[in-house]
Every structure is written in C-alpha cells, then in structure tokens.
Amino acid sequence: MKDSNIRSVDAQDLPFLKDVVDTSGLFPGDMLPGMIGDSLESDDSEEYWWTYELEKPIAVAYFAPERMTSGTWNLLLIAVHVDHQGSGIGAKLMEHIENFLRSKKERLIIVETSDLEEFTLTRKFYRGIGYIAEAHIREFYDEGEGKVVFCKTLN
C-alpha cells in the first residue's frame, strides 16, 4: 500500500529536513545540502531521498545500491523529527522503502549503526521491524565505538 505522505525530496524541503537532522543529533544539518545536492540535480540517480510529510517534511530517508553487489541496498540515513519520534513514522518509511525495493526485485537491505549506548533505541527499532543484527565490528567508527550491521531479506 502506497503512503501518500511519502514522496521524493525536493529543494524546498531542505530547510525542514535540516531541522529534522539537527533534532536527531545524527550529524550537523548543515551537511545535508552537500549530501543531497547531486540527487536533486539528476533524474537518473540510483540514490533515493524520500521524506514523510505532515503539512511539512518531518522525516527523511536516504538509500542507495550497495556497490559491488547484486540486489543489495544500503539505508544510509533515516531520521524523524524529535517531536514525532515514536509515532510509527520511521516504520512507515522503512515499509515503503522495502516495498519499493521488492517491486524492483531487489534481494537485501542493510543498515549500519553505532554500538554505543545512546543508539540502543535505534537498534531496538530495527529489530522491532524485522531486521537481524548480522555483524558487529568493534572499534569501527572510533576507539570505543563499534558498528552493528542489520539486514533484512526482501524476497
């Protein structure tokens, strides 16, 4: 089922999405225009930036094919404005992404996150929507901060 609140990001969304990213604490929102710029300028990009809109954009997701694989995609960013976290919007975005990839006959989606305690709810979120922690790489991001790789089979 298609969710009419989910659509591709356009340039007018950037101020709202900067706020989404800033409230999430993932990275400074000022980095967003540089990250998304090429996708806004190209119609043939295989990278997808989607937003969830309730009168204004309140969430963002970014996913792309994983290089040197066949049918594997990587969710590189998902963030929901702090005022809307816990309301199911992240799960709706993920379901929309998964269904889109299934329609393209893709095989697998992965997502990587930190093993730090402050990411406990993030890891719980992925487990709650059916993702399996397949790998844990200690000391990956920095001393004392490892990476957990989650995946979900799409077919």
Tab-separated table of N, CA, C and O in Angstrom, residues 7-69:
chain	number	residue	atom	x	y	z
A	7	ARG	N	7.142	10.940	-0.196
A	7	ARG	CA	7.463	11.391	-1.553
A	7	ARG	C	8.955	11.674	-1.653
A	7	ARG	O	9.662	11.724	-0.644
A	8	SER	N	9.418	11.909	-2.875
A	8	SER	CA	10.811	12.277	-3.093
A	8	SER	C	11.078	13.677	-2.540
A	8	SER	O	10.200	14.546	-2.581
A	9	VAL	N	12.267	13.852	-2.050
A	9	VAL	CA	12.688	15.157	-1.522
A	9	VAL	C	12.896	16.113	-2.689
A	9	VAL	O	13.396	15.732	-3.746
A	10	ASP	N	12.520	17.377	-2.500
A	10	ASP	CA	12.873	18.421	-3.465
A	10	ASP	C	13.587	19.549	-2.732
A	10	ASP	O	13.664	19.573	-1.494
A	11	ALA	N	14.124	20.482	-3.483
A	11	ALA	CA	14.978	21.533	-2.923
A	11	ALA	C	14.270	22.362	-1.848
A	11	ALA	O	14.903	22.794	-0.877
A	12	GLN	N	12.971	22.563	-1.973
A	12	GLN	CA	12.229	23.358	-0.993
A	12	GLN	C	12.143	22.674	0.376
A	12	GLN	O	11.830	23.308	1.375
A	13	ASP	N	12.413	21.377	0.416
A	13	ASP	CA	12.350	20.621	1.671
A	13	ASP	C	13.584	20.816	2.540
A	13	ASP	O	13.547	20.516	3.742
A	14	LEU	N	14.674	21.286	1.963
A	14	LEU	CA	15.951	21.301	2.676
A	14	LEU	C	15.919	22.018	4.030
A	14	LEU	O	16.448	21.488	5.007
A	15	PRO	N	15.304	23.209	4.155
A	15	PRO	CA	15.287	23.842	5.490
A	15	PRO	C	14.580	22.983	6.547
A	15	PRO	O	15.027	22.900	7.696
A	16	PHE	N	13.503	22.323	6.157
A	16	PHE	CA	12.770	21.461	7.091
A	16	PHE	C	13.582	20.216	7.440
A	16	PHE	O	13.630	19.797	8.602
A	17	LEU	N	14.218	19.632	6.430
A	17	LEU	CA	14.988	18.417	6.663
A	17	LEU	C	16.258	18.703	7.451
A	17	LEU	O	16.710	17.857	8.233
A	18	LYS	N	16.820	19.890	7.281
A	18	LYS	CA	17.962	20.302	8.106
A	18	LYS	C	17.543	20.283	9.571
A	18	LYS	O	18.274	19.789	10.439
A	19	ASP	N	16.343	20.774	9.858
A	19	ASP	CA	15.820	20.766	11.225
A	19	ASP	C	15.606	19.340	11.720
A	19	ASP	O	15.916	19.018	12.874
A	20	VAL	N	15.096	18.470	10.852
A	20	VAL	CA	14.911	17.058	11.217
A	20	VAL	C	16.247	16.451	11.629
A	20	VAL	O	16.367	15.813	12.679
A	21	VAL	N	17.266	16.664	10.801
A	21	VAL	CA	18.584	16.081	11.069
A	21	VAL	C	19.187	16.702	12.334
A	21	VAL	O	19.756	15.995	13.169
A	22	ASP	N	19.047	18.007	12.497
A	22	ASP	CA	19.580	18.662	13.701
A	22	ASP	C	18.936	18.104	14.971
A	22	ASP	O	19.622	17.862	15.957
A	23	THR	N	17.616	17.887	14.954
A	23	THR	CA	16.948	17.389	16.163
A	23	THR	C	17.291	15.926	16.437
A	23	THR	O	17.192	15.473	17.573
A	24	SER	N	17.692	15.200	15.386
A	24	SER	CA	18.034	13.788	15.578
A	24	SER	C	19.401	13.625	16.221
A	24	SER	O	19.679	12.585	16.819
A	25	GLY	N	20.258	14.614	16.051
A	25	GLY	CA	21.608	14.538	16.603
A	25	GLY	C	22.542	13.613	15.843
A	25	GLY	O	23.633	13.311	16.318
A	26	LEU	N	22.155	13.162	14.650
A	26	LEU	CA	22.994	12.245	13.895
A	26	LEU	C	24.248	12.921	13.351
A	26	LEU	O	25.332	12.360	13.379
A	27	PHE	N	24.070	14.104	12.807
A	27	PHE	CA	25.166	14.897	12.268
A	27	PHE	C	24.640	16.310	12.091
A	27	PHE	O	23.423	16.530	12.117
A	28	PRO	N	25.519	17.293	11.911
A	28	PRO	CA	25.027	18.669	11.719
A	28	PRO	C	24.189	18.798	10.450
A	28	PRO	O	24.595	18.351	9.375
A	29	GLY	N	23.025	19.395	10.566
A	29	GLY	CA	22.122	19.563	9.435
A	29	GLY	C	22.708	20.374	8.297
A	29	GLY	O	22.266	20.244	7.156
A	30	ASP	N	23.718	21.189	8.586
A	30	ASP	CA	24.370	21.982	7.536
A	30	ASP	C	25.054	21.090	6.497
A	30	ASP	O	25.345	21.541	5.393
A	31	MET	N	25.303	19.840	6.827
A	31	MET	CA	25.927	18.905	5.885
A	31	MET	C	24.935	18.390	4.840
A	31	MET	O	25.332	17.902	3.784
A	32	LEU	N	23.648	18.494	5.136
A	32	LEU	CA	22.616	17.886	4.295
A	32	LEU	C	22.618	18.389	2.848
A	32	LEU	O	22.580	17.566	1.926
A	33	PRO	N	22.667	19.697	2.592
A	33	PRO	CA	22.642	20.129	1.182
A	33	PRO	C	23.769	19.528	0.344
A	33	PRO	O	23.547	19.142	-0.810
A	34	GLY	N	24.950	19.392	0.898
A	34	GLY	CA	26.058	18.785	0.171
A	34	GLY	C	25.850	17.302	-0.085
A	34	GLY	O	26.270	16.773	-1.109
A	35	MET	N	25.181	16.644	0.847
A	35	MET	CA	24.928	15.211	0.702
A	35	MET	C	23.867	14.935	-0.353
A	35	MET	O	23.944	13.968	-1.093
A	36	ILE	N	22.864	15.768	-0.413
A	36	ILE	CA	21.697	15.506	-1.248
A	36	ILE	C	21.770	16.204	-2.609
A	36	ILE	O	21.041	15.866	-3.522
A	37	GLY	N	22.670	17.163	-2.764
A	37	GLY	CA	22.730	18.018	-3.952
A	37	GLY	C	22.693	17.290	-5.273
A	37	GLY	O	21.902	17.619	-6.157
A	38	ASP	N	23.553	16.289	-5.449
A	38	ASP	CA	23.614	15.572	-6.729
A	38	ASP	C	22.299	14.878	-7.057
A	38	ASP	O	21.879	14.837	-8.205
A	39	SER	N	21.642	14.338	-6.051
A	39	SER	CA	20.382	13.626	-6.293
A	39	SER	C	19.284	14.574	-6.753
A	39	SER	O	18.424	14.193	-7.543
A	40	LEU	N	19.309	15.805	-6.267
A	40	LEU	CA	18.300	16.790	-6.683
A	40	LEU	C	18.522	17.246	-8.119
A	40	LEU	O	17.575	17.633	-8.793
A	41	GLU	N	19.752	17.179	-8.564
A	41	GLU	CA	20.098	17.674	-9.896
A	41	GLU	C	20.034	16.609	-10.980
A	41	GLU	O	20.105	16.925	-12.157
A	42	SER	N	19.890	15.338	-10.605
A	42	SER	CA	19.934	14.258	-11.578
A	42	SER	C	18.675	13.401	-11.495
A	42	SER	O	18.311	12.928	-10.423
A	43	ASP	N	18.047	13.199	-12.643
A	43	ASP	CA	16.863	12.340	-12.703
A	43	ASP	C	17.220	10.865	-12.811
A	43	ASP	O	16.372	10.007	-12.602
A	44	ASP	N	18.466	10.556	-13.157
A	44	ASP	CA	18.832	9.158	-13.361
A	44	ASP	C	19.677	8.591	-12.213
A	44	ASP	O	20.293	7.551	-12.350
A	45	SER	N	19.671	9.268	-11.086
A	45	SER	CA	20.410	8.786	-9.925
A	45	SER	C	19.763	7.524	-9.366
A	45	SER	O	18.547	7.402	-9.333
A	46	GLU	N	20.590	6.588	-8.914
A	46	GLU	CA	20.082	5.395	-8.240
A	46	GLU	C	20.013	5.606	-6.738
A	46	GLU	O	19.674	4.692	-6.004
A	47	GLU	N	20.354	6.796	-6.280
A	47	GLU	CA	20.237	7.136	-4.868
A	47	GLU	C	18.877	7.776	-4.650
A	47	GLU	O	18.442	8.613	-5.440
A	48	TYR	N	18.210	7.371	-3.589
A	48	TYR	CA	16.865	7.872	-3.317
A	48	TYR	C	16.838	8.628	-1.993
A	48	TYR	O	17.340	8.139	-0.982
A	49	TRP	N	16.242	9.799	-2.023
A	49	TRP	CA	15.985	10.619	-0.847
A	49	TRP	C	14.480	10.799	-0.756
A	49	TRP	O	13.868	11.381	-1.653
A	50	TRP	N	13.890	10.303	0.308
A	50	TRP	CA	12.450	10.416	0.498
A	50	TRP	C	12.154	11.145	1.800
A	50	TRP	O	12.942	11.123	2.741
A	51	THR	N	10.990	11.773	1.836
A	51	THR	CA	10.553	12.457	3.040
A	51	THR	C	9.153	12.003	3.410
A	51	THR	O	8.399	11.541	2.547
A	52	TYR	N	8.843	12.142	4.673
A	52	TYR	CA	7.492	11.913	5.183
A	52	TYR	C	6.971	13.289	5.568
A	52	TYR	O	7.606	14.006	6.333
A	53	GLU	N	5.818	13.634	5.021
A	53	GLU	CA	5.304	14.990	5.167
A	53	GLU	C	3.975	15.000	5.924
A	53	GLU	O	3.065	14.245	5.606
A	54	LEU	N	3.897	15.846	6.928
A	54	LEU	CA	2.653	16.182	7.625
A	54	LEU	C	2.601	17.705	7.651
A	54	LEU	O	3.183	18.316	8.534
A	55	GLU	N	2.001	18.292	6.656
A	55	GLU	CA	1.996	19.741	6.431
A	55	GLU	C	3.376	20.270	6.050
A	55	GLU	O	3.485	21.218	5.299
A	56	LYS	N	4.427	19.668	6.572
A	56	LYS	CA	5.804	19.971	6.189
A	56	LYS	C	6.616	18.692	6.374
A	56	LYS	O	6.182	17.773	7.073
A	57	PRO	N	7.785	18.596	5.751
A	57	PRO	CA	8.611	17.400	5.923
A	57	PRO	C	9.045	17.228	7.381
A	57	PRO	O	9.557	18.174	8.003
A	58	ILE	N	8.800	16.012	7.916
A	58	ILE	CA	9.161	15.746	9.309
A	58	ILE	C	10.079	14.530	9.443
A	58	ILE	O	10.448	14.162	10.559
A	59	ALA	N	10.434	13.929	8.330
A	59	ALA	CA	11.334	12.772	8.354
A	59	ALA	C	12.045	12.678	7.011
A	59	ALA	O	11.560	13.200	6.002
A	60	VAL	N	13.187	12.005	7.024
A	60	VAL	CA	13.966	11.840	5.797
A	60	VAL	C	14.596	10.449	5.805
A	60	VAL	O	14.954	9.928	6.858
A	61	ALA	N	14.695	9.865	4.624
A	61	ALA	CA	15.383	8.583	4.447
A	61	ALA	C	16.210	8.667	3.162
A	61	ALA	O	15.785	9.267	2.178
A	62	TYR	N	17.379	8.059	3.220
A	62	TYR	CA	18.292	8.040	2.086
A	62	TYR	C	18.799	6.611	1.927
A	62	TYR	O	19.305	6.013	2.873
A	63	PHE	N	18.627	6.047	0.730
A	63	PHE	CA	19.085	4.690	0.475
A	63	PHE	C	19.613	4.587	-0.943
A	63	PHE	O	19.221	5.351	-1.829
A	64	ALA	N	20.537	3.649	-1.126
A	64	ALA	CA	21.219	3.513	-2.409
A	64	ALA	C	21.691	2.077	-2.576
A	64	ALA	O	21.838	1.345	-1.586
A	65	PRO	N	21.958	1.681	-3.820
A	65	PRO	CA	22.502	0.339	-4.032
A	65	PRO	C	23.886	0.218	-3.389
A	65	PRO	O	24.664	1.175	-3.393
A	66	GLU	N	24.149	-0.939	-2.836
A	66	GLU	CA	25.466	-1.212	-2.263
A	66	GLU	C	26.401	-1.569	-3.415
A	66	GLU	O	26.102	-2.454	-4.227
A	67	ARG	N	27.511	-0.880	-3.487
A	67	ARG	CA	28.470	-1.108	-4.570
A	67	ARG	C	28.980	-2.541	-4.560
A	67	ARG	O	29.117	-3.146	-3.511
A	68	MET	N	29.260	-3.023	-5.751
A	68	MET	CA	29.877	-4.330	-5.963
A	68	MET	C	29.029	-5.478	-5.419
A	68	MET	O	29.555	-6.502	-4.985
A	69	THR	N	27.702	-5.292	-5.432
A	69	THR	CA	26.783	-6.360	-5.042
A	69	THR	C	25.686	-6.459	-6.093
A	69	THR	O	25.529	-5.566	-6.928
